[in-house]
C-alpha cells in the first residue's frame, strides 16, 4: 500500500518484499501484480497496475493459496470495515474481489514512508512536527471511533507519511466493531503488536476506543524519543506495562508530558478520547504549549473517556485537579509486582489441587493472597473453602 520513492524500494522491510513475480498475475481480469511492497502476518501487498483505469494501486492478497477460514474471515472483515469508512486520513479502499479462490483488496497507493521507518532513519521527530503527525492520526481515530470501530493495531508502521505531508492510518486487518460478537482469532493466539498493547489488551479484557488512545500515546512517545517505551521480546514488552508506566522524559515540553501521561493512564476510563487528543495536539502543533497543558488539565477534570455503550462503567474514583507525577502510581496501585502475584496464584492453586489429589486431611490449606485480581479471587476462594471442608 506504500512505496518509498526516496529509497527506491518498498517502505517496509519484512516478509517477502522486493520479490518480483516470475509470471505476472492478473487478478479479477483487471489488476496486474508487480513486486511485493509490504507483508503482514497473513497477506502480501503488491504494487499493481489497474488495467482498466491505467493507474497504479496497491493490492493486498492472502499469502496462503488455501487460506485458513479464520484468516479469510478476518480478511473479509477488513474489507467490510474499510468499505464503510471514508476519511482523508485513512487509506482508501478502491475495490475487492476473489481470484482463484483467494480474496484480495485494492487500495490507493501511498508514496512516502511510515513513521517507524522515518524514526529509524532520522532519529527522534521534533515535537512540533510530531504534533502535526499525531493530530492527523487522532483525527482518523476520532472518526473511526465515532463510526463504532476500534483499530486495535495502532503502531508506527501503520502511520503512513505521504510526500505531501498528509498522514494516513492504515491496516484495519484486526479492527473490530465495538458491539461485534464475532471473533476472527484462532484459540490460543494473540493478534496485534505487543509493543503497543494497552494494559487491557495484555490482560485479555474488553478492547475499547481507549485502547487505541493508549497505543497512540506509545507511538507518539517513541517518535519523540527515538526509543520504544517497552522493549524486549513480545512477551516481555506486553507484560512490562503491567509493572510500570512508560517513562516520559521531563525534558519534553510540559504540554507533551501531560498529554502522554493522560493517554497512557493504566485505567482506560481516565484516558482522554481521540477528539480531546486531537484538540491538544493541534494546540501543540501551533506552538501553544500552555494551551495544550490547560486542555489536558481540563480534560482530566471533566472526566473519563467517552466510551461506547458496550463498555462497562468502571468503579468510581476521584478525579485529580492537577497533574500527578506518574512515577508514584505503580507503587500506590500495586503492593507487589504482577509476576509475583501470578506466581502466588499458581502456587496456591497447585497446593490446593495437590491436597485434593492426595487427600491429606491434616494439612493446612494456604490462604488466597489478598492482591489476587478480583476475577480470579472468587474461584480460588471457592476451591480453598471446598478443600478445607473436605479436610475437617
mmCIF file of C-alpha atoms in Angstrom:
data_model
loop_
_atom_site.group_PDB
_atom_site.id
_atom_site.type_symbol
_atom_site.label_atom_id
_atom_site.label_comp_id
_atom_site.label_asym_id
_atom_site.label_seq_id
_atom_site.Cartn_x
_atom_site.Cartn_y
_atom_site.Cartn_z
ATOM 1 C CA UNK A 1 0.000 0.000 0.000
ATOM 2 C CA UNK A 2 3.054 2.220 0.296
ATOM 3 C CA UNK A 3 6.130 2.772 -1.857
ATOM 4 C CA UNK A 4 9.159 4.683 -0.590
ATOM 5 C CA UNK A 5 10.354 6.638 -3.618
ATOM 6 C CA UNK A 6 13.314 8.169 -1.799
ATOM 7 C CA UNK A 7 14.849 4.750 -1.220
ATOM 8 C CA UNK A 8 13.635 3.268 -4.486
ATOM 9 C CA UNK A 9 12.230 0.285 -2.623
ATOM 10 C CA UNK A 10 9.249 -0.762 -0.529
ATOM 11 C CA UNK A 11 8.606 1.301 2.588
ATOM 12 C CA UNK A 12 8.768 -1.719 4.894
ATOM 13 C CA UNK A 13 11.328 -4.480 5.240
ATOM 14 C CA UNK A 14 9.786 -7.743 6.371
ATOM 15 C CA UNK A 15 8.458 -10.885 4.773
ATOM 16 C CA UNK A 16 8.925 -11.318 1.041
ATOM 17 C CA UNK A 17 9.095 -7.661 -0.024
ATOM 18 C CA UNK A 18 11.112 -6.862 -3.091
ATOM 19 C CA UNK A 19 10.283 -10.194 -4.734
ATOM 20 C CA UNK A 20 9.069 -9.875 -8.331
ATOM 21 C CA UNK A 21 6.615 -12.490 -9.542
ATOM 22 C CA UNK A 22 8.173 -14.764 -12.180
ATOM 23 C CA UNK A 23 4.847 -14.819 -14.010
ATOM 24 C CA UNK A 24 2.807 -11.608 -13.631
ATOM 25 C CA UNK A 25 -0.638 -12.427 -12.316
ATOM 26 C CA UNK A 26 -3.833 -10.711 -13.349
ATOM 27 C CA UNK A 27 -6.427 -10.514 -10.591
ATOM 28 C CA UNK A 28 -10.058 -10.022 -11.422
ATOM 29 C CA UNK A 29 -9.152 -9.611 -15.105
ATOM 30 C CA UNK A 30 -8.005 -6.119 -14.174
ATOM 31 C CA UNK A 31 -5.110 -5.811 -11.715
ATOM 32 C CA UNK A 32 -1.630 -6.737 -12.974
ATOM 33 C CA UNK A 33 0.569 -7.621 -9.998
ATOM 34 C CA UNK A 34 4.188 -6.492 -9.795
ATOM 35 C CA UNK A 35 6.611 -6.591 -6.882
ATOM 36 C CA UNK A 36 5.730 -7.120 -3.243
ATOM 37 C CA UNK A 37 5.900 -3.788 -1.398
ATOM 38 C CA UNK A 38 4.705 -4.925 2.024
ATOM 39 C CA UNK A 39 3.998 -8.035 4.073
ATOM 40 C CA UNK A 40 1.974 -8.790 7.168
ATOM 41 C CA UNK A 41 1.100 -11.838 9.196
ATOM 42 C CA UNK A 42 -1.192 -13.390 6.615
ATOM 43 C CA UNK A 43 -1.039 -11.251 3.461
ATOM 44 C CA UNK A 44 1.306 -9.580 0.991
ATOM 45 C CA UNK A 45 0.777 -6.174 -0.590
ATOM 46 C CA UNK A 46 1.720 -5.799 -4.248
ATOM 47 C CA UNK A 47 2.395 -2.810 -6.425
ATOM 48 C CA UNK A 48 -0.125 -3.320 -9.226
ATOM 49 C CA UNK A 49 -1.459 -1.701 -12.379
ATOM 50 C CA UNK A 50 -5.174 -1.142 -12.828
ATOM 51 C CA UNK A 51 -5.549 -2.137 -16.482
ATOM 52 C CA UNK A 52 -8.976 -0.544 -16.780
ATOM 53 C CA UNK A 53 -8.130 2.922 -15.443
ATOM 54 C CA UNK A 54 -4.406 2.904 -16.174
ATOM 55 C CA UNK A 55 -3.307 3.788 -12.645
ATOM 56 C CA UNK A 56 -1.010 2.249 -10.050
ATOM 57 C CA UNK A 57 -2.656 0.751 -6.988
ATOM 58 C CA UNK A 58 -1.764 -1.416 -4.006
ATOM 59 C CA UNK A 59 -3.301 -4.893 -3.932
ATOM 60 C CA UNK A 60 -3.398 -6.903 -0.707
ATOM 61 C CA UNK A 61 -3.637 -10.672 -1.265
ATOM 62 C CA UNK A 62 -3.831 -13.530 1.223
ATOM 63 C CA UNK A 63 -0.482 -15.302 1.065
ATOM 64 C CA UNK A 64 -1.741 -18.867 1.535
ATOM 65 C CA UNK A 65 -3.238 -20.303 -1.682
ATOM 66 C CA UNK A 66 -5.623 -22.287 0.532
ATOM 67 C CA UNK A 67 -6.336 -19.759 3.300
ATOM 68 C CA UNK A 68 -7.434 -20.794 6.746
ATOM 69 C CA UNK A 69 -11.133 -19.986 7.347
ATOM 70 C CA UNK A 70 -10.144 -17.686 10.218
ATOM 71 C CA UNK A 71 -7.727 -15.739 8.006
ATOM 72 C CA UNK A 72 -10.314 -15.496 5.259
ATOM 73 C CA UNK A 73 -12.958 -14.225 7.685
ATOM 74 C CA UNK A 74 -10.579 -11.634 9.147
ATOM 75 C CA UNK A 75 -9.536 -10.520 5.659
ATOM 76 C CA UNK A 76 -13.114 -10.030 4.524
ATOM 77 C CA UNK A 77 -13.903 -8.270 7.796
ATOM 78 C CA UNK A 78 -11.211 -5.721 6.922
ATOM 79 C CA UNK A 79 -12.836 -5.203 3.513
ATOM 80 C CA UNK A 80 -16.240 -4.581 5.055
ATOM 81 C CA UNK A 81 -14.793 -2.255 7.686
ATOM 82 C CA UNK A 82 -12.905 -0.160 5.133
ATOM 83 C CA UNK A 83 -15.900 -0.076 2.796
ATOM 84 C CA UNK A 84 -17.887 1.748 5.470
ATOM 85 C CA UNK A 85 -15.192 4.355 6.183
ATOM 86 C CA UNK A 86 -14.276 7.454 4.194
ATOM 87 C CA UNK A 87 -11.847 9.976 5.663
ATOM 88 C CA UNK A 88 -8.879 11.991 4.343
ATOM 89 C CA UNK A 89 -6.564 10.398 6.920
ATOM 90 C CA UNK A 90 -7.489 6.783 6.168
ATOM 91 C CA UNK A 91 -6.165 4.672 3.306
ATOM 92 C CA UNK A 92 -8.957 4.404 0.736
ATOM 93 C CA UNK A 93 -10.355 1.031 -0.311
ATOM 94 C CA UNK A 94 -10.948 1.060 -4.084
ATOM 95 C CA UNK A 95 -12.108 -2.468 -4.838
ATOM 96 C CA UNK A 96 -12.273 -6.030 -3.510
ATOM 97 C CA UNK A 97 -12.715 -9.424 -5.066
ATOM 98 C CA UNK A 98 -11.650 -13.056 -5.258
ATOM 99 C CA UNK A 99 -9.333 -14.653 -7.804
ATOM 100 C CA UNK A 100 -8.568 -18.393 -7.878
ATOM 101 C CA UNK A 101 -10.388 -18.615 -4.530
ATOM 102 C CA UNK A 102 -8.008 -16.081 -2.952
ATOM 103 C CA UNK A 103 -9.597 -12.824 -1.748
ATOM 104 C CA UNK A 104 -7.854 -9.533 -2.456
ATOM 105 C CA UNK A 105 -8.264 -5.852 -1.585
ATOM 106 C CA UNK A 106 -7.368 -2.962 -3.878
ATOM 107 C CA UNK A 107 -6.267 0.228 -2.106
ATOM 108 C CA UNK A 108 -4.809 3.574 -3.015
ATOM 109 C CA UNK A 109 -1.044 3.531 -3.468
ATOM 110 C CA UNK A 110 0.656 5.776 -0.930
ATOM 111 C CA UNK A 111 4.046 7.168 -1.908
ATOM 112 C CA UNK A 112 6.253 8.092 1.015
ATOM 113 C CA UNK A 113 7.312 6.208 4.144
ATOM 114 C CA UNK A 114 5.904 5.197 7.504
ATOM 115 C CA UNK A 115 6.565 6.666 10.923
ATOM 116 C CA UNK A 116 8.632 3.692 12.053
ATOM 117 C CA UNK A 117 10.995 3.948 9.081
ATOM 118 C CA UNK A 118 11.199 7.726 9.402
ATOM 119 C CA UNK A 119 12.242 7.430 13.049
ATOM 120 C CA UNK A 120 14.786 4.689 12.343
ATOM 121 C CA UNK A 121 16.389 6.766 9.601
ATOM 122 C CA UNK A 122 16.137 10.254 11.018
ATOM 123 C CA UNK A 123 16.007 9.755 14.773
ATOM 124 C CA UNK A 124 13.534 11.480 17.107
ATOM 125 C CA UNK A 125 10.902 13.629 15.433
ATOM 126 C CA UNK A 126 10.773 17.311 16.534
ATOM 127 C CA UNK A 127 7.849 17.905 18.931
ATOM 128 C CA UNK A 128 6.013 20.376 16.706
ATOM 129 C CA UNK A 129 6.195 18.126 13.639
ATOM 130 C CA UNK A 130 5.158 15.147 15.760
ATOM 131 C CA UNK A 131 2.149 17.115 16.957
ATOM 132 C CA UNK A 132 1.166 17.674 13.309
ATOM 133 C CA UNK A 133 1.508 13.968 12.547
ATOM 134 C CA UNK A 134 -0.231 12.869 15.734
ATOM 135 C CA UNK A 135 -3.133 15.253 15.202
ATOM 136 C CA UNK A 136 -3.894 13.660 11.841
ATOM 137 C CA UNK A 137 -3.817 10.159 13.331
ATOM 138 C CA UNK A 138 -6.006 11.288 16.235
ATOM 139 C CA UNK A 139 -8.458 12.808 13.753
ATOM 140 C CA UNK A 140 -8.655 9.467 11.930
ATOM 141 C CA UNK A 141 -9.193 7.619 15.220
ATOM 142 C CA UNK A 142 -11.876 10.064 16.341
ATOM 143 C CA UNK A 143 -13.684 9.368 13.071
ATOM 144 C CA UNK A 144 -13.473 5.563 13.253
ATOM 145 C CA UNK A 145 -14.419 5.541 16.938
ATOM 146 C CA UNK A 146 -17.471 7.639 16.145
ATOM 147 C CA UNK A 147 -18.303 5.029 13.499
ATOM 148 C CA UNK A 148 -18.121 2.330 16.196
ATOM 149 C CA UNK A 149 -14.795 0.816 15.091
ATOM 150 C CA UNK A 150 -11.717 0.073 17.229
ATOM 151 C CA UNK A 151 -8.479 -0.210 15.215
ATOM 152 C CA UNK A 152 -6.607 -2.426 17.756
ATOM 153 C CA UNK A 153 -3.221 -2.187 16.000
ATOM 154 C CA UNK A 154 -2.054 1.426 16.134
ATOM 155 C CA UNK A 155 1.724 1.310 15.644
ATOM 156 C CA UNK A 156 4.432 3.301 13.801
ATOM 157 C CA UNK A 157 4.329 1.006 10.770
ATOM 158 C CA UNK A 158 0.638 1.747 10.279
ATOM 159 C CA UNK A 159 1.135 5.522 10.298
ATOM 160 C CA UNK A 160 1.888 6.392 6.667
ATOM 161 C CA UNK A 161 3.630 9.670 5.823
ATOM 162 C CA UNK A 162 2.859 10.870 2.316
ATOM 163 C CA UNK A 163 5.263 13.064 0.382
ATOM 164 C CA UNK A 164 2.787 15.973 0.616
ATOM 165 C CA UNK A 165 2.946 15.720 4.463
ATOM 166 C CA UNK A 166 -0.522 14.210 4.706
ATOM 167 C CA UNK A 167 -0.692 11.354 7.213
ATOM 168 C CA UNK A 168 -2.793 8.214 6.776
ATOM 169 C CA UNK A 169 -3.751 5.490 9.242
ATOM 170 C CA UNK A 170 -3.560 2.068 7.605
ATOM 171 C CA UNK A 171 -4.218 -1.633 8.188
ATOM 172 C CA UNK A 172 -7.640 -2.405 9.606
ATOM 173 C CA UNK A 173 -6.958 -6.140 9.371
ATOM 174 C CA UNK A 174 -7.785 -6.735 13.041
ATOM 175 C CA UNK A 175 -10.169 -3.825 13.588
ATOM 176 C CA UNK A 176 -13.437 -4.662 15.279
ATOM 177 C CA UNK A 177 -16.835 -3.077 15.646
ATOM 178 C CA UNK A 178 -17.405 -2.166 19.283
ATOM 179 C CA UNK A 179 -20.583 -4.260 19.521
ATOM 180 C CA UNK A 180 -19.363 -7.068 17.250
ATOM 181 C CA UNK A 181 -19.661 -10.512 18.833
ATOM 182 C CA UNK A 182 -17.845 -12.353 16.029
ATOM 183 C CA UNK A 183 -14.230 -13.244 16.815
ATOM 184 C CA UNK A 184 -11.879 -13.889 13.904
ATOM 185 C CA UNK A 185 -8.982 -15.122 16.028
ATOM 186 C CA UNK A 186 -7.690 -18.657 16.488
ATOM 187 C CA UNK A 187 -7.910 -20.002 20.015
ATOM 188 C CA UNK A 188 -4.601 -19.540 21.818
ATOM 189 C CA UNK A 189 -3.300 -16.782 19.548
ATOM 190 C CA UNK A 190 -2.784 -13.086 20.143
ATOM 191 C CA UNK A 191 -3.213 -10.552 17.373
ATOM 192 C CA UNK A 192 -1.763 -7.084 17.211
ATOM 193 C CA UNK A 193 1.637 -5.664 18.135
ATOM 194 C CA UNK A 194 2.600 -6.374 21.787
ATOM 195 C CA UNK A 195 4.992 -3.414 21.992
ATOM 196 C CA UNK A 196 1.991 -1.095 21.627
ATOM 197 C CA UNK A 197 -0.660 -3.084 23.501
ATOM 198 C CA UNK A 198 -2.768 -1.349 26.105
ATOM 199 C CA UNK A 199 -2.817 -2.964 29.577
ATOM 200 C CA UNK A 200 -6.334 -4.255 28.930
ATOM 201 C CA UNK A 201 -5.176 -5.960 25.725
ATOM 202 C CA UNK A 202 -2.385 -7.692 27.645
ATOM 203 C CA UNK A 203 -4.904 -8.938 30.214
ATOM 204 C CA UNK A 204 -7.383 -10.125 27.596
ATOM 205 C CA UNK A 205 -10.037 -7.652 28.711
ATOM 206 C CA UNK A 206 -12.501 -5.739 26.534
ATOM 207 C CA UNK A 207 -10.768 -3.577 23.937
ATOM 208 C CA UNK A 208 -12.348 -0.136 23.510
ATOM 209 C CA UNK A 209 -11.519 3.158 21.781
ATOM 210 C CA UNK A 210 -9.446 3.984 24.875
ATOM 211 C CA UNK A 211 -7.129 1.118 23.899
ATOM 212 C CA UNK A 212 -6.334 2.871 20.615
ATOM 213 C CA UNK A 213 -5.617 6.091 22.519
ATOM 214 C CA UNK A 214 -3.117 4.253 24.752
ATOM 215 C CA UNK A 215 -1.378 2.710 21.733
ATOM 216 C CA UNK A 216 -1.188 6.089 20.014
ATOM 217 C CA UNK A 217 0.383 7.502 23.178
ATOM 218 C CA UNK A 218 3.176 4.914 22.959
ATOM 219 C CA UNK A 219 3.622 5.643 19.236
ATOM 220 C CA UNK A 220 3.957 9.384 19.889
ATOM 221 C CA UNK A 221 6.368 8.794 22.778
ATOM 222 C CA UNK A 222 8.573 6.523 20.656
ATOM 223 C CA UNK A 223 8.720 9.024 17.803
ATOM 224 C CA UNK A 224 9.620 11.869 20.175
ATOM 225 C CA UNK A 225 12.385 9.947 21.976
ATOM 226 C CA UNK A 226 13.574 7.544 19.294
ATOM 227 C CA UNK A 227 13.169 4.638 21.724
ATOM 228 C CA UNK A 228 10.407 2.130 22.399
ATOM 229 C CA UNK A 229 8.739 2.515 25.756
ATOM 230 C CA UNK A 230 8.587 -1.266 26.166
ATOM 231 C CA UNK A 231 11.358 -3.253 24.507
ATOM 232 C CA UNK A 232 12.455 -6.879 24.697
ATOM 233 C CA UNK A 233 10.631 -9.924 23.395
ATOM 234 C CA UNK A 234 6.921 -9.630 22.554
ATOM 235 C CA UNK A 235 6.057 -11.285 25.874
ATOM 236 C CA UNK A 236 8.407 -9.029 27.867
ATOM 237 C CA UNK A 237 7.082 -5.949 26.088
ATOM 238 C CA UNK A 238 3.479 -6.920 26.745
ATOM 239 C CA UNK A 239 3.941 -7.773 30.428
ATOM 240 C CA UNK A 240 6.154 -4.779 31.267
ATOM 241 C CA UNK A 241 3.269 -2.313 31.223
ATOM 242 C CA UNK A 242 1.545 -4.283 33.999
ATOM 243 C CA UNK A 243 4.507 -3.496 36.261
ATOM 244 C CA UNK A 244 5.325 0.075 35.294
ATOM 245 C CA UNK A 245 4.090 3.061 33.352
ATOM 246 C CA UNK A 246 6.079 4.282 30.343
ATOM 247 C CA UNK A 247 8.918 6.646 31.184
ATOM 248 C CA UNK A 248 8.081 10.090 29.814
ATOM 249 C CA UNK A 249 11.155 12.375 29.787
ATOM 250 C CA UNK A 250 10.720 15.608 31.723
ATOM 251 C CA UNK A 251 12.801 17.280 29.008
ATOM 252 C CA UNK A 252 9.786 17.187 26.680
ATOM 253 C CA UNK A 253 7.574 20.306 26.596
ATOM 254 C CA UNK A 254 5.151 20.380 29.529
ATOM 255 C CA UNK A 255 2.120 20.053 27.265
ATOM 256 C CA UNK A 256 3.536 16.870 25.780
ATOM 257 C CA UNK A 257 4.335 15.372 29.189
ATOM 258 C CA UNK A 258 0.823 15.993 30.487
ATOM 259 C CA UNK A 259 -0.787 14.664 27.315
ATOM 260 C CA UNK A 260 1.288 11.475 27.169
ATOM 261 C CA UNK A 261 0.664 10.779 30.852
ATOM 262 C CA UNK A 262 -3.068 11.054 30.259
ATOM 263 C CA UNK A 263 -3.036 8.908 27.110
ATOM 264 C CA UNK A 264 -1.069 6.117 28.798
ATOM 265 C CA UNK A 265 -3.008 6.069 32.060
ATOM 266 C CA UNK A 266 -3.398 2.390 33.108
ATOM 267 C CA UNK A 267 -7.101 2.987 33.739
ATOM 268 C CA UNK A 268 -8.941 3.125 30.372
ATOM 269 C CA UNK A 269 -11.748 5.353 31.638
ATOM 270 C CA UNK A 270 -9.256 8.031 32.708
ATOM 271 C CA UNK A 271 -7.725 8.471 29.260
ATOM 272 C CA UNK A 272 -8.863 11.323 27.017
ATOM 273 C CA UNK A 273 -10.835 10.307 23.946
ATOM 274 C CA UNK A 274 -9.378 10.746 20.471
ATOM 275 C CA UNK A 275 -11.202 14.040 19.924
ATOM 276 C CA UNK A 276 -9.606 15.560 23.044
ATOM 277 C CA UNK A 277 -6.213 14.229 21.949
ATOM 278 C CA UNK A 278 -6.754 15.871 18.559
ATOM 279 C CA UNK A 279 -7.502 19.261 20.150
ATOM 280 C CA UNK A 280 -4.447 19.100 22.383
ATOM 281 C CA UNK A 281 -2.136 18.034 19.551
ATOM 282 C CA UNK A 282 -3.405 20.877 17.386
ATOM 283 C CA UNK A 283 -2.520 23.285 20.194
ATOM 284 C CA UNK A 284 0.964 21.766 20.407
ATOM 285 C CA UNK A 285 1.355 21.904 16.629
ATOM 286 C CA UNK A 286 0.554 25.608 16.810
ATOM 287 C CA UNK A 287 3.326 26.091 19.351
ATOM 288 C CA UNK A 288 0.918 26.849 22.191
ATOM 289 C CA UNK A 289 2.265 24.590 24.928
ATOM 290 C CA UNK A 290 0.371 26.453 27.652
ATOM 291 C CA UNK A 291 -2.951 25.985 25.859
ATOM 292 C CA UNK A 292 -2.218 22.294 25.393
ATOM 293 C CA UNK A 293 -1.487 21.930 29.108
ATOM 294 C CA UNK A 294 -4.708 23.759 30.006
ATOM 295 C CA UNK A 295 -6.659 21.480 27.672
ATOM 296 C CA UNK A 296 -5.014 18.470 29.311
ATOM 297 C CA UNK A 297 -5.959 19.584 32.806
ATOM 298 C CA UNK A 298 -9.476 20.491 31.684
ATOM 299 C CA UNK A 299 -9.893 17.028 30.203
ATOM 300 C CA UNK A 300 -8.735 15.386 33.435
ATOM 301 C CA UNK A 301 -11.187 17.449 35.493
ATOM 302 C CA UNK A 302 -14.060 16.935 33.041
ATOM 303 C CA UNK A 303 -13.885 13.193 33.423
ATOM 304 C CA UNK A 304 -13.107 9.980 31.643
ATOM 305 C CA UNK A 305 -13.040 8.790 28.079
ATOM 306 C CA UNK A 306 -16.370 8.968 26.298
ATOM 307 C CA UNK A 307 -16.828 5.228 25.988
ATOM 308 C CA UNK A 308 -19.084 3.279 23.643
ATOM 309 C CA UNK A 309 -22.296 1.906 25.121
ATOM 310 C CA UNK A 310 -20.924 -1.631 25.295
ATOM 311 C CA UNK A 311 -18.145 -0.665 27.691
ATOM 312 C CA UNK A 312 -18.998 -1.440 31.331
ATOM 313 C CA UNK A 313 -18.609 1.533 33.715
ATOM 314 C CA UNK A 314 -15.554 1.485 35.926
ATOM 315 C CA UNK A 315 -15.666 1.857 39.693
ATOM 316 C CA UNK A 316 -15.972 5.476 40.759
ATOM 317 C CA UNK A 317 -12.764 7.157 41.771
ATOM 318 C CA UNK A 318 -11.900 10.817 42.476
ATOM 319 C CA UNK A 319 -10.612 12.855 39.538
ATOM 320 C CA UNK A 320 -7.416 14.864 40.086
ATOM 321 C CA UNK A 321 -7.488 18.622 39.563
ATOM 322 C CA UNK A 322 -3.785 18.792 38.824
ATOM 323 C CA UNK A 323 -1.303 16.574 37.054
ATOM 324 C CA UNK A 324 0.100 13.969 39.437
ATOM 325 C CA UNK A 325 3.589 12.526 38.774
ATOM 326 C CA UNK A 326 3.009 9.172 37.155
ATOM 327 C CA UNK A 327 6.101 7.632 38.732
ATOM 328 C CA UNK A 328 4.199 7.298 42.028
ATOM 329 C CA UNK A 329 1.242 5.398 40.588
ATOM 330 C CA UNK A 330 2.680 1.860 40.293
ATOM 331 C CA UNK A 331 3.668 1.791 43.977
ATOM 332 C CA UNK A 332 0.264 3.058 45.038
ATOM 333 C CA UNK A 333 -1.696 0.705 42.826
ATOM 334 C CA UNK A 334 0.326 -2.470 43.321
ATOM 335 C CA UNK A 335 1.895 -3.724 46.525
ATOM 336 C CA UNK A 336 3.707 -6.464 44.649
ATOM 337 C CA UNK A 337 4.896 -6.785 41.031
ATOM 338 C CA UNK A 338 2.484 -8.506 38.654
ATOM 339 C CA UNK A 339 4.762 -11.520 38.218
ATOM 340 C CA UNK A 340 4.867 -12.062 41.986
ATOM 341 C CA UNK A 341 1.072 -12.066 42.163
ATOM 342 C CA UNK A 342 0.941 -14.535 39.283
ATOM 343 C CA UNK A 343 3.461 -16.852 40.959
ATOM 344 C CA UNK A 344 1.481 -16.670 44.198
ATOM 345 C CA UNK A 345 -1.724 -17.618 42.427
ATOM 346 C CA UNK A 346 -0.076 -20.592 40.732
ATOM 347 C CA UNK A 347 1.474 -21.827 43.981
ATOM 348 C CA UNK A 348 -1.770 -21.551 45.944
ATOM 349 C CA UNK A 349 -3.722 -23.326 43.225
ATOM 350 C CA UNK A 350 -1.058 -26.044 42.958
ATOM 351 C CA UNK A 351 -1.073 -26.724 46.700
ATOM 352 C CA UNK A 352 -4.869 -26.819 46.813
ATOM 353 C CA UNK A 353 -5.054 -29.244 43.890
ATOM 354 C CA UNK A 354 -2.330 -31.422 45.425
ATOM 355 C CA UNK A 355 -4.271 -31.671 48.678
ATOM 356 C CA UNK A 356 -7.376 -32.689 46.770
ATOM 357 C CA UNK A 357 -5.498 -35.414 44.912
ATOM 358 C CA UNK A 358 -3.559 -36.721 47.911
ATOM 359 C CA UNK A 359 -6.428 -36.498 50.363
ATOM 360 C CA UNK A 360 -4.214 -35.150 53.168
ATOM 361 C CA UNK A 361 -6.778 -34.303 55.853
ATOM 362 C CA UNK A 362 -4.215 -32.995 58.327
ATOM 363 C CA UNK A 363 -2.658 -30.420 56.057
ATOM 364 C CA UNK A 364 -3.214 -26.678 56.316
ATOM 365 C CA UNK A 365 -4.727 -25.123 53.233
ATOM 366 C CA UNK A 366 -2.930 -21.872 52.252
ATOM 367 C CA UNK A 367 -4.980 -18.699 52.145
ATOM 368 C CA UNK A 368 -5.645 -16.944 48.863
ATOM 369 C CA UNK A 369 -3.331 -13.879 48.589
ATOM 370 C CA UNK A 370 -5.003 -10.502 49.204
ATOM 371 C CA UNK A 371 -3.800 -8.981 45.918
ATOM 372 C CA UNK A 372 -5.181 -11.665 43.605
ATOM 373 C CA UNK A 373 -7.173 -9.967 40.795
ATOM 374 C CA UNK A 374 -10.902 -9.952 41.558
ATOM 375 C CA UNK A 375 -11.802 -12.138 38.582
ATOM 376 C CA UNK A 376 -9.554 -14.923 39.972
ATOM 377 C CA UNK A 377 -10.164 -14.484 43.703
ATOM 378 C CA UNK A 378 -13.681 -15.943 43.851
ATOM 379 C CA UNK A 379 -12.894 -19.230 42.015
ATOM 380 C CA UNK A 380 -9.743 -19.755 44.107
ATOM 381 C CA UNK A 381 -11.585 -18.950 47.337
ATOM 382 C CA UNK A 382 -14.335 -21.444 46.479
ATOM 383 C CA UNK A 383 -11.717 -24.119 45.814
ATOM 384 C CA UNK A 384 -9.940 -23.203 49.072
ATOM 385 C CA UNK A 385 -13.156 -23.493 51.114
ATOM 386 C CA UNK A 386 -14.097 -26.808 49.498
ATOM 387 C CA UNK A 387 -10.744 -28.376 50.385
ATOM 388 C CA UNK A 388 -10.935 -27.066 53.973
ATOM 389 C CA UNK A 389 -14.392 -28.578 54.408
ATOM 390 C CA UNK A 390 -13.200 -31.897 52.987
ATOM 391 C CA UNK A 391 -10.303 -31.989 55.436
ATOM 392 C CA UNK A 392 -12.417 -31.428 58.548
#
